[in-house]
Short mmCIF file of N, CA and C in Angstrom, two decimals:
data_model
loop_
_atom_site.label_atom_id
_atom_site.label_comp_id
_atom_site.label_asym_id
_atom_site.label_seq_id
_atom_site.Cartn_x
_atom_site.Cartn_y
_atom_site.Cartn_z
N UNK A 243 -130.48 75.19 -89.71
CA UNK A 243 -131.08 76.07 -90.68
C UNK A 243 -130.05 77.11 -91.12
N UNK A 244 -129.91 77.37 -92.40
CA UNK A 244 -128.93 78.34 -92.88
C UNK A 244 -129.23 79.74 -92.36
N UNK A 245 -128.15 80.42 -91.91
CA UNK A 245 -128.29 81.81 -91.49
C UNK A 245 -128.85 82.00 -90.10
N UNK A 246 -129.18 80.93 -89.37
CA UNK A 246 -129.76 81.06 -88.04
C UNK A 246 -129.07 80.13 -87.07
N UNK A 247 -129.15 80.49 -85.79
CA UNK A 247 -128.61 79.64 -84.74
C UNK A 247 -129.77 78.98 -84.03
N UNK A 248 -129.67 77.70 -83.82
CA UNK A 248 -130.69 76.96 -83.06
C UNK A 248 -129.96 76.04 -82.10
N UNK A 249 -130.23 76.20 -80.83
CA UNK A 249 -129.57 75.35 -79.85
C UNK A 249 -128.07 75.50 -79.97
N UNK A 250 -127.38 74.38 -80.13
CA UNK A 250 -125.93 74.40 -80.25
C UNK A 250 -125.47 74.38 -81.71
N UNK A 251 -126.39 74.43 -82.65
CA UNK A 251 -126.04 74.39 -84.07
C UNK A 251 -125.81 75.81 -84.55
N UNK A 252 -124.66 76.05 -85.17
CA UNK A 252 -124.35 77.37 -85.68
C UNK A 252 -124.23 77.34 -87.19
N UNK A 253 -124.69 78.42 -87.79
CA UNK A 253 -124.63 78.55 -89.24
C UNK A 253 -123.24 79.01 -89.65
N UNK A 254 -122.86 78.69 -90.87
CA UNK A 254 -121.58 79.17 -91.40
C UNK A 254 -121.72 80.59 -91.95
N UNK A 255 -122.96 81.08 -92.09
CA UNK A 255 -123.18 82.44 -92.59
C UNK A 255 -122.83 83.43 -91.49
N UNK A 256 -121.95 84.39 -91.81
CA UNK A 256 -121.50 85.35 -90.82
C UNK A 256 -122.37 86.60 -90.86
N UNK A 257 -122.63 87.14 -89.66
CA UNK A 257 -123.33 88.41 -89.54
C UNK A 257 -122.31 89.52 -89.76
N UNK A 258 -122.71 90.65 -90.38
CA UNK A 258 -121.76 91.74 -90.55
C UNK A 258 -121.36 92.33 -89.20
N UNK A 259 -120.09 92.64 -89.04
CA UNK A 259 -119.62 93.28 -87.82
C UNK A 259 -119.39 94.76 -88.10
N UNK A 260 -119.12 95.52 -87.05
CA UNK A 260 -118.93 96.96 -87.20
C UNK A 260 -117.76 97.29 -88.13
N UNK A 261 -116.77 96.40 -88.21
CA UNK A 261 -115.63 96.67 -89.07
C UNK A 261 -115.74 96.07 -90.45
N UNK A 262 -116.86 95.39 -90.72
CA UNK A 262 -117.01 94.70 -92.00
C UNK A 262 -117.44 95.66 -93.09
N UNK A 263 -116.95 95.49 -94.31
CA UNK A 263 -117.33 96.36 -95.42
C UNK A 263 -118.83 96.37 -95.68
N UNK A 264 -119.53 95.28 -95.35
CA UNK A 264 -120.97 95.23 -95.57
C UNK A 264 -121.70 96.16 -94.61
N UNK A 265 -121.05 96.54 -93.52
CA UNK A 265 -121.68 97.36 -92.50
C UNK A 265 -121.27 98.83 -92.60
N UNK A 266 -120.01 99.08 -92.66
CA UNK A 266 -119.49 100.44 -92.59
C UNK A 266 -118.54 100.73 -93.74
N UNK A 267 -118.56 101.98 -94.18
CA UNK A 267 -117.58 102.40 -95.18
C UNK A 267 -117.35 103.89 -95.06
N UNK A 268 -116.24 104.34 -95.56
CA UNK A 268 -115.94 105.77 -95.55
C UNK A 268 -116.71 106.40 -96.70
N UNK A 269 -117.62 107.30 -96.36
CA UNK A 269 -118.45 107.96 -97.37
C UNK A 269 -117.77 109.20 -97.94
N UNK A 270 -117.04 109.93 -97.09
CA UNK A 270 -116.42 111.17 -97.53
C UNK A 270 -115.39 111.61 -96.50
N UNK A 271 -114.53 112.50 -96.90
CA UNK A 271 -113.60 113.14 -96.00
C UNK A 271 -114.07 114.58 -95.87
N UNK A 272 -114.35 115.03 -94.65
CA UNK A 272 -114.86 116.39 -94.45
C UNK A 272 -113.88 117.17 -93.59
N UNK A 273 -114.00 118.49 -93.64
CA UNK A 273 -113.11 119.38 -92.90
C UNK A 273 -113.90 120.15 -91.86
N UNK A 274 -113.34 120.26 -90.67
CA UNK A 274 -113.93 121.06 -89.60
C UNK A 274 -113.51 122.50 -89.82
N UNK A 275 -114.49 123.43 -89.90
CA UNK A 275 -114.12 124.82 -90.13
C UNK A 275 -113.82 125.53 -88.81
N UNK A 276 -113.47 126.81 -88.89
CA UNK A 276 -113.06 127.59 -87.71
C UNK A 276 -114.17 127.68 -86.67
N UNK A 277 -115.43 127.54 -87.09
CA UNK A 277 -116.55 127.60 -86.13
C UNK A 277 -116.92 126.22 -85.60
N UNK A 278 -116.17 125.18 -85.99
CA UNK A 278 -116.43 123.83 -85.51
C UNK A 278 -117.51 123.11 -86.30
N UNK A 279 -117.83 123.61 -87.49
CA UNK A 279 -118.88 123.01 -88.31
C UNK A 279 -118.27 122.16 -89.42
N UNK A 280 -119.07 121.16 -89.85
CA UNK A 280 -118.69 120.35 -91.01
C UNK A 280 -119.83 120.40 -92.01
N UNK A 281 -119.51 120.18 -93.26
CA UNK A 281 -120.52 120.11 -94.31
C UNK A 281 -120.60 118.67 -94.78
N UNK A 282 -121.78 118.08 -94.64
CA UNK A 282 -121.98 116.72 -95.16
C UNK A 282 -122.23 116.83 -96.65
N UNK A 283 -121.52 116.08 -97.47
CA UNK A 283 -121.71 116.15 -98.91
C UNK A 283 -123.17 115.87 -99.31
N UNK A 284 -123.61 116.53 -100.37
CA UNK A 284 -125.00 116.41 -100.83
C UNK A 284 -125.40 114.96 -101.05
N UNK A 285 -124.55 114.17 -101.69
CA UNK A 285 -124.88 112.77 -101.96
C UNK A 285 -125.12 111.99 -100.66
N UNK A 286 -124.30 112.26 -99.65
CA UNK A 286 -124.46 111.58 -98.36
C UNK A 286 -125.78 112.00 -97.72
N UNK A 287 -126.08 113.31 -97.74
CA UNK A 287 -127.35 113.79 -97.17
C UNK A 287 -128.54 113.17 -97.88
N UNK A 288 -128.48 113.10 -99.20
CA UNK A 288 -129.59 112.53 -99.97
C UNK A 288 -129.77 111.05 -99.66
N UNK A 289 -128.67 110.28 -99.65
CA UNK A 289 -128.76 108.84 -99.40
C UNK A 289 -129.24 108.55 -97.98
N UNK A 290 -128.91 109.45 -97.04
CA UNK A 290 -129.34 109.28 -95.65
C UNK A 290 -130.73 109.85 -95.41
N UNK A 291 -131.28 110.52 -96.42
CA UNK A 291 -132.62 111.10 -96.27
C UNK A 291 -132.63 112.29 -95.32
N UNK A 292 -131.52 113.02 -95.25
CA UNK A 292 -131.43 114.17 -94.36
C UNK A 292 -131.98 115.42 -95.03
N UNK A 293 -132.74 116.19 -94.25
CA UNK A 293 -133.33 117.43 -94.73
C UNK A 293 -132.87 118.57 -93.82
N UNK A 294 -132.87 119.81 -94.33
CA UNK A 294 -132.53 120.94 -93.45
C UNK A 294 -133.43 120.94 -92.22
N UNK A 295 -132.84 121.15 -91.07
CA UNK A 295 -133.60 121.17 -89.82
C UNK A 295 -133.65 119.83 -89.10
N UNK A 296 -133.25 118.74 -89.78
CA UNK A 296 -133.23 117.43 -89.11
C UNK A 296 -132.26 117.48 -87.94
N UNK A 297 -132.62 116.81 -86.87
CA UNK A 297 -131.75 116.73 -85.70
C UNK A 297 -130.98 115.42 -85.75
N UNK A 298 -129.70 115.48 -85.38
CA UNK A 298 -128.84 114.31 -85.37
C UNK A 298 -128.28 114.11 -83.96
N UNK A 299 -128.30 112.87 -83.49
CA UNK A 299 -127.66 112.54 -82.22
C UNK A 299 -126.18 112.32 -82.50
N UNK A 300 -125.32 112.93 -81.70
CA UNK A 300 -123.87 112.76 -81.83
C UNK A 300 -123.46 111.72 -80.80
N UNK A 301 -123.00 110.58 -81.27
CA UNK A 301 -122.62 109.48 -80.39
C UNK A 301 -121.11 109.33 -80.46
N UNK A 302 -120.47 109.38 -79.29
CA UNK A 302 -119.01 109.28 -79.26
C UNK A 302 -118.58 107.94 -78.68
N UNK A 303 -117.44 107.49 -79.13
CA UNK A 303 -116.82 106.26 -78.64
C UNK A 303 -115.47 106.65 -78.06
N UNK A 304 -115.24 106.30 -76.82
CA UNK A 304 -114.01 106.70 -76.15
C UNK A 304 -112.97 105.60 -76.15
N UNK A 305 -111.73 106.02 -76.25
CA UNK A 305 -110.59 105.13 -76.13
C UNK A 305 -109.69 105.78 -75.09
N UNK A 306 -109.68 105.22 -73.89
CA UNK A 306 -109.00 105.89 -72.79
C UNK A 306 -109.82 107.10 -72.41
N UNK A 307 -109.19 108.25 -72.34
CA UNK A 307 -109.91 109.48 -72.00
C UNK A 307 -110.20 110.32 -73.24
N UNK A 308 -109.92 109.80 -74.40
CA UNK A 308 -110.06 110.54 -75.64
C UNK A 308 -111.18 109.96 -76.49
N UNK A 309 -111.91 110.81 -77.19
CA UNK A 309 -112.93 110.34 -78.13
C UNK A 309 -112.20 109.86 -79.37
N UNK A 310 -112.47 108.61 -79.76
CA UNK A 310 -111.78 108.04 -80.92
C UNK A 310 -112.66 107.99 -82.16
N UNK A 311 -114.00 107.95 -81.97
CA UNK A 311 -114.93 107.91 -83.11
C UNK A 311 -116.17 108.72 -82.78
N UNK A 312 -116.77 109.28 -83.80
CA UNK A 312 -118.03 110.01 -83.66
C UNK A 312 -118.98 109.48 -84.73
N UNK A 313 -120.19 109.17 -84.31
CA UNK A 313 -121.21 108.68 -85.23
C UNK A 313 -122.41 109.62 -85.16
N UNK A 314 -123.02 109.90 -86.30
CA UNK A 314 -124.24 110.71 -86.35
C UNK A 314 -125.42 109.79 -86.65
N UNK A 315 -126.49 109.93 -85.87
CA UNK A 315 -127.70 109.13 -86.06
C UNK A 315 -128.88 110.08 -86.05
N UNK A 316 -129.83 109.90 -86.97
CA UNK A 316 -131.03 110.73 -86.95
C UNK A 316 -131.66 110.61 -85.56
N UNK A 317 -131.99 111.75 -84.96
CA UNK A 317 -132.52 111.76 -83.60
C UNK A 317 -133.79 110.92 -83.48
N UNK A 318 -134.66 110.97 -84.48
CA UNK A 318 -135.91 110.19 -84.41
C UNK A 318 -135.63 108.69 -84.43
N UNK A 319 -134.63 108.26 -85.21
CA UNK A 319 -134.28 106.84 -85.25
C UNK A 319 -133.61 106.41 -83.94
N UNK A 320 -132.78 107.30 -83.39
CA UNK A 320 -132.13 107.01 -82.11
C UNK A 320 -133.18 106.87 -81.01
N UNK A 321 -134.16 107.78 -81.00
CA UNK A 321 -135.21 107.74 -79.98
C UNK A 321 -136.03 106.45 -80.10
N UNK A 322 -136.33 106.05 -81.34
CA UNK A 322 -137.10 104.82 -81.55
C UNK A 322 -136.32 103.60 -81.07
N UNK A 323 -135.04 103.55 -81.38
CA UNK A 323 -134.20 102.43 -80.93
C UNK A 323 -134.13 102.40 -79.41
N UNK A 324 -133.98 103.57 -78.78
CA UNK A 324 -133.93 103.63 -77.32
C UNK A 324 -135.24 103.14 -76.72
N UNK A 325 -136.37 103.53 -77.30
CA UNK A 325 -137.68 103.07 -76.80
C UNK A 325 -137.80 101.56 -76.93
N UNK A 326 -137.36 101.01 -78.07
CA UNK A 326 -137.43 99.56 -78.28
C UNK A 326 -136.57 98.81 -77.27
N UNK A 327 -135.40 99.37 -76.97
CA UNK A 327 -134.49 98.71 -76.03
C UNK A 327 -134.95 98.88 -74.58
N UNK A 328 -135.39 100.08 -74.24
CA UNK A 328 -135.73 100.38 -72.86
C UNK A 328 -137.18 100.09 -72.51
N UNK A 329 -138.05 100.03 -73.51
CA UNK A 329 -139.48 99.80 -73.25
C UNK A 329 -139.74 98.59 -72.39
N UNK A 330 -139.26 97.40 -72.78
CA UNK A 330 -139.50 96.21 -71.96
C UNK A 330 -138.91 96.35 -70.55
N UNK A 331 -137.75 97.00 -70.45
CA UNK A 331 -137.12 97.17 -69.14
C UNK A 331 -137.96 98.10 -68.27
N UNK A 332 -138.50 99.15 -68.86
CA UNK A 332 -139.32 100.10 -68.11
C UNK A 332 -140.57 99.40 -67.57
N UNK A 333 -141.14 98.50 -68.38
CA UNK A 333 -142.30 97.73 -67.92
C UNK A 333 -141.96 96.86 -66.73
N UNK A 334 -140.78 96.23 -66.77
CA UNK A 334 -140.36 95.37 -65.66
C UNK A 334 -140.11 96.19 -64.40
N UNK A 335 -139.56 97.39 -64.54
CA UNK A 335 -139.29 98.24 -63.39
C UNK A 335 -140.58 98.75 -62.75
N UNK A 336 -141.62 98.93 -63.56
CA UNK A 336 -142.90 99.44 -63.06
C UNK A 336 -143.66 98.39 -62.27
N UNK A 337 -143.33 97.11 -62.45
CA UNK A 337 -144.06 96.03 -61.77
C UNK A 337 -143.77 96.00 -60.30
#
């Protein structure tokens, strides 16, 4: 079946990877000010549906002992993803 894997049959359609243009792109270049703050451009905030007061989870990726990447995720979306991932595991642990 196109776009799906079944048994040992693999599709030629590729899933987007973290480095693929379909997945990630540079939205803007921002500057860290003296207080350690950044300003997200208005267009980025609007496209992401961010409102004043929204909480963002700061997720870091380490390379050696240094942080090499930082990703911002809406806290509510991060919490929902964590519940989806951990929910079944929590049920198994409770048994």
